[in-house]
Amino acid sequence: MKIDKAKCVGCGNCTYVCPMGAIYLDPADHRATIDADACVECYTCYRGMSTEHLYPPLIRGIRKLLSFFRLRFEPEPDVCPTAAFVPDDLQWPRIVRRAFSDPQVPHESTGIHGRGTEEVKTNDVTNRVKQGEAGFVVEFGRPGVGARFYDIQKMTMALARLGVVFEPNNPVTHLMNNPKTGEIRKDILNEKVLSAIVEFKANLTEVPVLLNEIEEVSKQVDTVVSLGVSTRCDENGDNPLEELLQKQGYRFWRGKTNLGMGRALT
Amino acid sequence: MTNTLHRYGDPDTLKNDYIVFAIATRKRNDENSVEKFKTFLRLAAQHNPVNMGDATKGGMYQPSKSLTPIVHWHREDPVRIQEVIEGIDKPTTAAAVFDNLQAVKEFLEDLKKADLGLSINISALTDDANRCCKEVGITRHSVEYSLGFRGALDKLPDKQVLEITTMCGHGMISAHFAKKMIDWVREGRRTPEEATRYMARFCSCGVFNPVRAKQLLEQVCRPKVGGK
């Protein structure tokens, strides 16, 4: 993302709306500037802000006049008065940032909008996670912190050492050099994304060991890790995962419930 | 996409937050599904959802790209229910947000009758969702539990901010912006309702719950008894 400095009037509205805090007013020219290294190309500034199309010199003049009298106009906080944001033509490897950060861009690898696969949401159609199995979704960078792939690789390599088979239809798995070792391609390791999800499934008997490993590796990464675990229920709607997690000391009360109303047409 | 899985808050603060969404599986049941998604949202609209959305086009509250300066004094902000429904033109994830379990129950009864064949999920307190299923005569198929956050927790904002920002699980509502809105409401510069609307426009799939956000903002700004 870029800011057209000829348009920017330095109102500062955009500095708050950036989820990564990557936009600041440059003291040299009093215009909004994007820290390219911190920006994850989520397009929140470009898409989320409403816009006016005002004449920049006029707005700067008014702001200067008010400032002289120590007055400050308090505009609507979600508006860019001059539509100053300009999308960049992203190239590899930077384009990876947008694929994992802008939810309205589908991943080419999966065709699914967002950062992961369909998890347990379509389990009634795919039967991906069966009774006696647990599906894991380990998300990095969420909420609102951001993550670099070198941190994600710490987790994928540790899990691979335990014999985890990563979900093939997942964008992070697609970026691995070798899914058996969990090694991610070197040219994207320093790329920062708003969040990325590592997915795999395992037998319920393996759940305690895997949870312990995830907890341990989470202490070694410079970001936040959000964890979700799923399973298939029995004919009464019950499942043994709940008790297993409670035994492990987890407290949980929120989640997604698949109602089993989906069916495959082919 | 786990965009509604990790909504932050104690169970008591999540009692008015239920997301029901429909999703198709690529190459398995997404063919000719557009009308089914529209039906899903039309049925949802009959039960007073507090938000609705299409993952590819946005929700009921959307930014406007051609405002005039008058907006700083008087802002027209239509709630775009019909636009969301009619805007669906390809397979997507369609979501409807409710602030009470009774509405969810009635919506599920309609969905059962409609038998769309899409995967339907409830993202909410799992006990509430399970109870709702039983009352409607549905046996839940699968469950995914949120086990919360770990790692560099010192990078997270405070509890009040998290409760608001995690209602856009894609992370489009910045913690800095939510903090600014809390401060503006606290200082009386904007009402909780206005602040909620500013934030809702950034949620790009319509799962933000403006009713819960407004209540959270009102709580943050309420004087605390006994200085606690």
PDB file of N, CA, C and O in Angstrom, chain B residues 99-148:
ATOM      1  N   ASP B  99     -28.497 -11.377  18.674  1.00  0.00           N
ATOM      2  CA  ASP B  99     -28.169 -11.024  20.053  1.00  0.00           C
ATOM      3  C   ASP B  99     -28.997 -11.812  21.069  1.00  0.00           C
ATOM      4  O   ASP B  99     -28.960 -11.512  22.256  1.00  0.00           O
ATOM      5  N   ASN B 100     -29.758 -12.811  20.585  1.00  0.00           N
ATOM      6  CA  ASN B 100     -30.492 -13.644  21.543  1.00  0.00           C
ATOM      7  C   ASN B 100     -30.713 -15.045  20.987  1.00  0.00           C
ATOM      8  O   ASN B 100     -30.811 -15.245  19.775  1.00  0.00           O
ATOM      9  N   LEU B 101     -30.764 -15.993  21.911  1.00  0.00           N
ATOM     10  CA  LEU B 101     -30.832 -17.401  21.536  1.00  0.00           C
ATOM     11  C   LEU B 101     -32.182 -17.783  20.931  1.00  0.00           C
ATOM     12  O   LEU B 101     -32.263 -18.682  20.095  1.00  0.00           O
ATOM     13  N   GLN B 102     -33.239 -17.102  21.351  1.00  0.00           N
ATOM     14  CA  GLN B 102     -34.574 -17.415  20.828  1.00  0.00           C
ATOM     15  C   GLN B 102     -34.625 -17.177  19.316  1.00  0.00           C
ATOM     16  O   GLN B 102     -35.167 -17.988  18.567  1.00  0.00           O
ATOM     17  N   ALA B 103     -34.024 -16.072  18.880  1.00  0.00           N
ATOM     18  CA  ALA B 103     -33.991 -15.766  17.439  1.00  0.00           C
ATOM     19  C   ALA B 103     -33.209 -16.840  16.694  1.00  0.00           C
ATOM     20  O   ALA B 103     -33.607 -17.263  15.599  1.00  0.00           O
ATOM     21  N   VAL B 104     -32.116 -17.300  17.288  1.00  0.00           N
ATOM     22  CA  VAL B 104     -31.306 -18.346  16.648  1.00  0.00           C
ATOM     23  C   VAL B 104     -32.140 -19.620  16.505  1.00  0.00           C
ATOM     24  O   VAL B 104     -32.147 -20.261  15.450  1.00  0.00           O
ATOM     25  N   LYS B 105     -32.846 -19.939  17.562  1.00  0.00           N
ATOM     26  CA  LYS B 105     -33.667 -21.152  17.555  1.00  0.00           C
ATOM     27  C   LYS B 105     -34.717 -21.094  16.436  1.00  0.00           C
ATOM     28  O   LYS B 105     -34.883 -22.038  15.659  1.00  0.00           O
ATOM     29  N   GLU B 106     -35.382 -19.952  16.347  1.00  0.00           N
ATOM     30  CA  GLU B 106     -36.425 -19.811  15.315  1.00  0.00           C
ATOM     31  C   GLU B 106     -35.814 -19.857  13.906  1.00  0.00           C
ATOM     32  O   GLU B 106     -36.390 -20.437  12.975  1.00  0.00           O
ATOM     33  N   PHE B 107     -34.639 -19.260  13.777  1.00  0.00           N
ATOM     34  CA  PHE B 107     -33.944 -19.275  12.485  1.00  0.00           C
ATOM     35  C   PHE B 107     -33.560 -20.713  12.118  1.00  0.00           C
ATOM     36  O   PHE B 107     -33.732 -21.142  10.966  1.00  0.00           O
ATOM     37  N   LEU B 108     -33.082 -21.475  13.089  1.00  0.00           N
ATOM     38  CA  LEU B 108     -32.699 -22.868  12.811  1.00  0.00           C
ATOM     39  C   LEU B 108     -33.907 -23.697  12.381  1.00  0.00           C
ATOM     40  O   LEU B 108     -33.797 -24.572  11.510  1.00  0.00           O
ATOM     41  N   GLU B 109     -35.043 -23.426  12.988  1.00  0.00           N
ATOM     42  CA  GLU B 109     -36.254 -24.157  12.586  1.00  0.00           C
ATOM     43  C   GLU B 109     -36.567 -23.875  11.117  1.00  0.00           C
ATOM     44  O   GLU B 109     -36.907 -24.776  10.359  1.00  0.00           O
ATOM     45  N   ASP B 110     -36.421 -22.608  10.717  1.00  0.00           N
ATOM     46  CA  ASP B 110     -36.638 -22.247   9.303  1.00  0.00           C
ATOM     47  C   ASP B 110     -35.617 -22.937   8.404  1.00  0.00           C
ATOM     48  O   ASP B 110     -35.952 -23.419   7.316  1.00  0.00           O
ATOM     49  N   LEU B 111     -34.368 -22.978   8.866  1.00  0.00           N
ATOM     50  CA  LEU B 111     -33.312 -23.590   8.052  1.00  0.00           C
ATOM     51  C   LEU B 111     -33.551 -25.086   7.881  1.00  0.00           C
ATOM     52  O   LEU B 111     -33.282 -25.659   6.823  1.00  0.00           O
ATOM     53  N   LYS B 112     -34.044 -25.690   8.929  1.00  0.00           N
ATOM     54  CA  LYS B 112     -34.339 -27.123   8.874  1.00  0.00           C
ATOM     55  C   LYS B 112     -35.392 -27.405   7.800  1.00  0.00           C
ATOM     56  O   LYS B 112     -35.246 -28.306   6.978  1.00  0.00           O
ATOM     57  N   LYS B 113     -36.412 -26.554   7.797  1.00  0.00           N
ATOM     58  CA  LYS B 113     -37.480 -26.724   6.794  1.00  0.00           C
ATOM     59  C   LYS B 113     -36.935 -26.457   5.391  1.00  0.00           C
ATOM     60  O   LYS B 113     -37.294 -27.140   4.438  1.00  0.00           O
ATOM     61  N   ALA B 114     -36.082 -25.465   5.269  1.00  0.00           N
ATOM     62  CA  ALA B 114     -35.571 -25.072   3.941  1.00  0.00           C
ATOM     63  C   ALA B 114     -34.633 -26.133   3.369  1.00  0.00           C
ATOM     64  O   ALA B 114     -34.527 -26.274   2.149  1.00  0.00           O
ATOM     65  N   ASP B 115     -33.922 -26.862   4.244  1.00  0.00           N
ATOM     66  CA  ASP B 115     -33.052 -27.971   3.828  1.00  0.00           C
ATOM     67  C   ASP B 115     -32.157 -27.578   2.643  1.00  0.00           C
ATOM     68  O   ASP B 115     -32.237 -28.158   1.558  1.00  0.00           O
ATOM     69  N   LEU B 116     -31.318 -26.593   2.872  1.00  0.00           N
ATOM     70  CA  LEU B 116     -30.514 -26.028   1.793  1.00  0.00           C
ATOM     71  C   LEU B 116     -29.377 -26.952   1.328  1.00  0.00           C
ATOM     72  O   LEU B 116     -28.876 -26.815   0.226  1.00  0.00           O
ATOM     73  N   GLY B 117     -28.928 -27.821   2.211  1.00  0.00           N
ATOM     74  CA  GLY B 117     -27.821 -28.711   1.854  1.00  0.00           C
ATOM     75  C   GLY B 117     -26.455 -28.076   2.031  1.00  0.00           C
ATOM     76  O   GLY B 117     -25.423 -28.697   1.755  1.00  0.00           O
ATOM     77  N   LEU B 118     -26.429 -26.821   2.477  1.00  0.00           N
ATOM     78  CA  LEU B 118     -25.146 -26.161   2.792  1.00  0.00           C
ATOM     79  C   LEU B 118     -24.759 -26.540   4.222  1.00  0.00           C
ATOM     80  O   LEU B 118     -25.618 -26.879   5.040  1.00  0.00           O
ATOM     81  N   SER B 119     -23.484 -26.433   4.547  1.00  0.00           N
ATOM     82  CA  SER B 119     -23.062 -26.655   5.930  1.00  0.00           C
ATOM     83  C   SER B 119     -23.462 -25.438   6.752  1.00  0.00           C
ATOM     84  O   SER B 119     -23.165 -24.300   6.378  1.00  0.00           O
ATOM     85  N   ILE B 120     -24.154 -25.687   7.855  1.00  0.00           N
ATOM     86  CA  ILE B 120     -24.597 -24.607   8.732  1.00  0.00           C
ATOM     87  C   ILE B 120     -23.878 -24.762  10.079  1.00  0.00           C
ATOM     88  O   ILE B 120     -23.835 -25.866  10.640  1.00  0.00           O
ATOM     89  N   ASN B 121     -23.320 -23.683  10.556  1.00  0.00           N
ATOM     90  CA  ASN B 121     -22.595 -23.693  11.830  1.00  0.00           C
ATOM     91  C   ASN B 121     -23.108 -22.581  12.735  1.00  0.00           C
ATOM     92  O   ASN B 121     -23.533 -21.528  12.256  1.00  0.00           O
ATOM     93  N   ILE B 122     -23.011 -22.839  14.055  1.00  0.00           N
ATOM     94  CA  ILE B 122     -23.262 -21.769  15.029  1.00  0.00           C
ATOM     95  C   ILE B 122     -21.943 -21.508  15.727  1.00  0.00           C
ATOM     96  O   ILE B 122     -21.306 -22.430  16.245  1.00  0.00           O
ATOM     97  N   SER B 123     -21.546 -20.248  15.737  1.00  0.00           N
ATOM     98  CA  SER B 123     -20.349 -19.855  16.488  1.00  0.00           C
ATOM     99  C   SER B 123     -20.822 -19.070  17.700  1.00  0.00           C
ATOM    100  O   SER B 123     -21.373 -17.979  17.566  1.00  0.00           O
ATOM    101  N   ALA B 124     -20.638 -19.669  18.885  1.00  0.00           N
ATOM    102  CA  ALA B 124     -21.200 -19.068  20.105  1.00  0.00           C
ATOM    103  C   ALA B 124     -20.699 -19.860  21.310  1.00  0.00           C
ATOM    104  O   ALA B 124     -19.809 -20.716  21.166  1.00  0.00           O
ATOM    105  N   LEU B 125     -21.269 -19.612  22.464  1.00  0.00           N
ATOM    106  CA  LEU B 125     -21.013 -20.457  23.622  1.00  0.00           C
ATOM    107  C   LEU B 125     -21.463 -21.871  23.246  1.00  0.00           C
ATOM    108  O   LEU B 125     -22.598 -22.061  22.804  1.00  0.00           O
ATOM    109  N   THR B 126     -20.584 -22.856  23.421  1.00  0.00           N
ATOM    110  CA  THR B 126     -20.893 -24.196  22.893  1.00  0.00           C
ATOM    111  C   THR B 126     -22.071 -24.840  23.617  1.00  0.00           C
ATOM    112  O   THR B 126     -22.855 -25.564  23.005  1.00  0.00           O
ATOM    113  N   ASP B 127     -22.216 -24.568  24.901  1.00  0.00           N
ATOM    114  CA  ASP B 127     -23.360 -25.145  25.634  1.00  0.00           C
ATOM    115  C   ASP B 127     -24.673 -24.573  25.120  1.00  0.00           C
ATOM    116  O   ASP B 127     -25.661 -25.287  24.972  1.00  0.00           O
ATOM    117  N   ASP B 128     -24.688 -23.279  24.865  1.00  0.00           N
ATOM    118  CA  ASP B 128     -25.894 -22.641  24.323  1.00  0.00           C
ATOM    119  C   ASP B 128     -26.240 -23.220  22.951  1.00  0.00           C
ATOM    120  O   ASP B 128     -27.402 -23.505  22.645  1.00  0.00           O
ATOM    121  N   ALA B 129     -25.205 -23.384  22.134  1.00  0.00           N
ATOM    122  CA  ALA B 129     -25.432 -23.912  20.774  1.00  0.00           C
ATOM    123  C   ALA B 129     -25.970 -25.331  20.851  1.00  0.00           C
ATOM    124  O   ALA B 129     -26.898 -25.693  20.115  1.00  0.00           O
ATOM    125  N   ASN B 130     -25.418 -26.121  21.758  1.00  0.00           N
ATOM    126  CA  ASN B 130     -25.857 -27.510  21.898  1.00  0.00           C
ATOM    127  C   ASN B 130     -27.314 -27.574  22.379  1.00  0.00           C
ATOM    128  O   ASN B 130     -28.118 -28.354  21.866  1.00  0.00           O
ATOM    129  N   ARG B 131     -27.626 -26.717  23.344  1.00  0.00           N
ATOM    130  CA  ARG B 131     -28.992 -26.691  23.871  1.00  0.00           C
ATOM    131  C   ARG B 131     -29.978 -26.296  22.757  1.00  0.00           C
ATOM    132  O   ARG B 131     -31.040 -26.896  22.600  1.00  0.00           O
ATOM    133  N   CYS B 132     -29.577 -25.299  22.007  1.00  0.00           N
ATOM    134  CA  CYS B 132     -30.401 -24.816  20.901  1.00  0.00           C
ATOM    135  C   CYS B 132     -30.651 -25.947  19.893  1.00  0.00           C
ATOM    136  O   CYS B 132     -31.769 -26.158  19.440  1.00  0.00           O
ATOM    137  N   CYS B 133     -29.597 -26.699  19.560  1.00  0.00           N
ATOM    138  CA  CYS B 133     -29.727 -27.824  18.629  1.00  0.00           C
ATOM    139  C   CYS B 133     -30.742 -28.827  19.150  1.00  0.00           C
ATOM    140  O   CYS B 133     -31.626 -29.283  18.413  1.00  0.00           O
ATOM    141  N   LYS B 134     -30.600 -29.177  20.426  1.00  0.00           N
ATOM    142  CA  LYS B 134     -31.500 -30.188  21.006  1.00  0.00           C
ATOM    143  C   LYS B 134     -32.949 -29.723  20.952  1.00  0.00           C
ATOM    144  O   LYS B 134     -33.848 -30.498  20.629  1.00  0.00           O
ATOM    145  N   GLU B 135     -33.159 -28.451  21.261  1.00  0.00           N
ATOM    146  CA  GLU B 135     -34.531 -27.933  21.277  1.00  0.00           C
ATOM    147  C   GLU B 135     -35.162 -27.939  19.883  1.00  0.00           C
ATOM    148  O   GLU B 135     -36.372 -28.051  19.736  1.00  0.00           O
ATOM    149  N   VAL B 136     -34.302 -27.808  18.877  1.00  0.00           N
ATOM    150  CA  VAL B 136     -34.819 -27.785  17.504  1.00  0.00           C
ATOM    151  C   VAL B 136     -34.853 -29.205  16.909  1.00  0.00           C
ATOM    152  O   VAL B 136     -35.397 -29.421  15.832  1.00  0.00           O
ATOM    153  N   GLY B 137     -34.243 -30.139  17.638  1.00  0.00           N
ATOM    154  CA  GLY B 137     -34.229 -31.513  17.146  1.00  0.00           C
ATOM    155  C   GLY B 137     -33.104 -31.798  16.175  1.00  0.00           C
ATOM    156  O   GLY B 137     -33.245 -32.584  15.243  1.00  0.00           O
ATOM    157  N   ILE B 138     -31.968 -31.136  16.409  1.00  0.00           N
ATOM    158  CA  ILE B 138     -30.799 -31.350  15.560  1.00  0.00           C
ATOM    159  C   ILE B 138     -29.697 -31.978  16.428  1.00  0.00           C
ATOM    160  O   ILE B 138     -29.475 -31.538  17.561  1.00  0.00           O
ATOM    161  N   THR B 139     -29.038 -33.016  15.911  1.00  0.00           N
ATOM    162  CA  THR B 139     -27.880 -33.582  16.615  1.00  0.00           C
ATOM    163  C   THR B 139     -26.635 -32.945  16.026  1.00  0.00           C
ATOM    164  O   THR B 139     -26.405 -33.040  14.823  1.00  0.00           O
ATOM    165  N   ARG B 140     -25.855 -32.300  16.878  1.00  0.00           N
ATOM    166  CA  ARG B 140     -24.677 -31.610  16.332  1.00  0.00           C
ATOM    167  C   ARG B 140     -23.704 -32.626  15.731  1.00  0.00           C
ATOM    168  O   ARG B 140     -23.515 -33.717  16.268  1.00  0.00           O
ATOM    169  N   HIS B 141     -23.092 -32.197  14.635  1.00  0.00           N
ATOM    170  CA  HIS B 141     -22.226 -33.110  13.886  1.00  0.00           C
ATOM    171  C   HIS B 141     -20.783 -33.045  14.373  1.00  0.00           C
ATOM    172  O   HIS B 141     -20.149 -34.065  14.624  1.00  0.00           O
ATOM    173  N   SER B 142     -20.262 -31.841  14.510  1.00  0.00           N
ATOM    174  CA  SER B 142     -18.866 -31.647  14.903  1.00  0.00           C
ATOM    175  C   SER B 142     -18.771 -30.370  15.725  1.00  0.00           C
ATOM    176  O   SER B 142     -19.622 -29.479  15.603  1.00  0.00           O
ATOM    177  N   VAL B 143     -17.732 -30.298  16.556  1.00  0.00           N
ATOM    178  CA  VAL B 143     -17.529 -29.099  17.370  1.00  0.00           C
ATOM    179  C   VAL B 143     -16.054 -28.701  17.332  1.00  0.00           C
ATOM    180  O   VAL B 143     -15.173 -29.563  17.322  1.00  0.00           O
ATOM    181  N   GLU B 144     -15.838 -27.399  17.310  1.00  0.00           N
ATOM    182  CA  GLU B 144     -14.466 -26.876  17.399  1.00  0.00           C
ATOM    183  C   GLU B 144     -14.417 -25.936  18.600  1.00  0.00           C
ATOM    184  O   GLU B 144     -15.213 -24.998  18.685  1.00  0.00           O
ATOM    185  N   TYR B 145     -13.492 -26.203  19.527  1.00  0.00           N
ATOM    186  CA  TYR B 145     -13.406 -25.400  20.744  1.00  0.00           C
ATOM    187  C   TYR B 145     -12.275 -24.383  20.638  1.00  0.00           C
ATOM    188  O   TYR B 145     -11.177 -24.713  20.167  1.00  0.00           O
ATOM    189  N   SER B 146     -12.549 -23.178  21.090  1.00  0.00           N
ATOM    190  CA  SER B 146     -11.480 -22.179  21.189  1.00  0.00           C
ATOM    191  C   SER B 146     -10.764 -22.371  22.516  1.00  0.00           C
ATOM    192  O   SER B 146     -11.391 -22.330  23.577  1.00  0.00           O
ATOM    193  N   LEU B 147      -9.448 -22.579  22.441  1.00  0.00           N
ATOM    194  CA  LEU B 147      -8.663 -22.724  23.670  1.00  0.00           C
ATOM    195  C   LEU B 147      -7.900 -21.439  23.995  1.00  0.00           C
ATOM    196  O   LEU B 147      -6.990 -21.450  24.830  1.00  0.00           O
ATOM    197  N   GLY B 148      -8.232 -20.371  23.316  1.00  0.00           N
ATOM    198  CA  GLY B 148      -7.699 -19.065  23.696  1.00  0.00           C
ATOM    199  C   GLY B 148      -6.288 -18.784  23.191  1.00  0.00           C
ATOM    200  O   GLY B 148      -5.796 -19.440  22.278  1.00  0.00           O
TER     201      GLY B 148
END
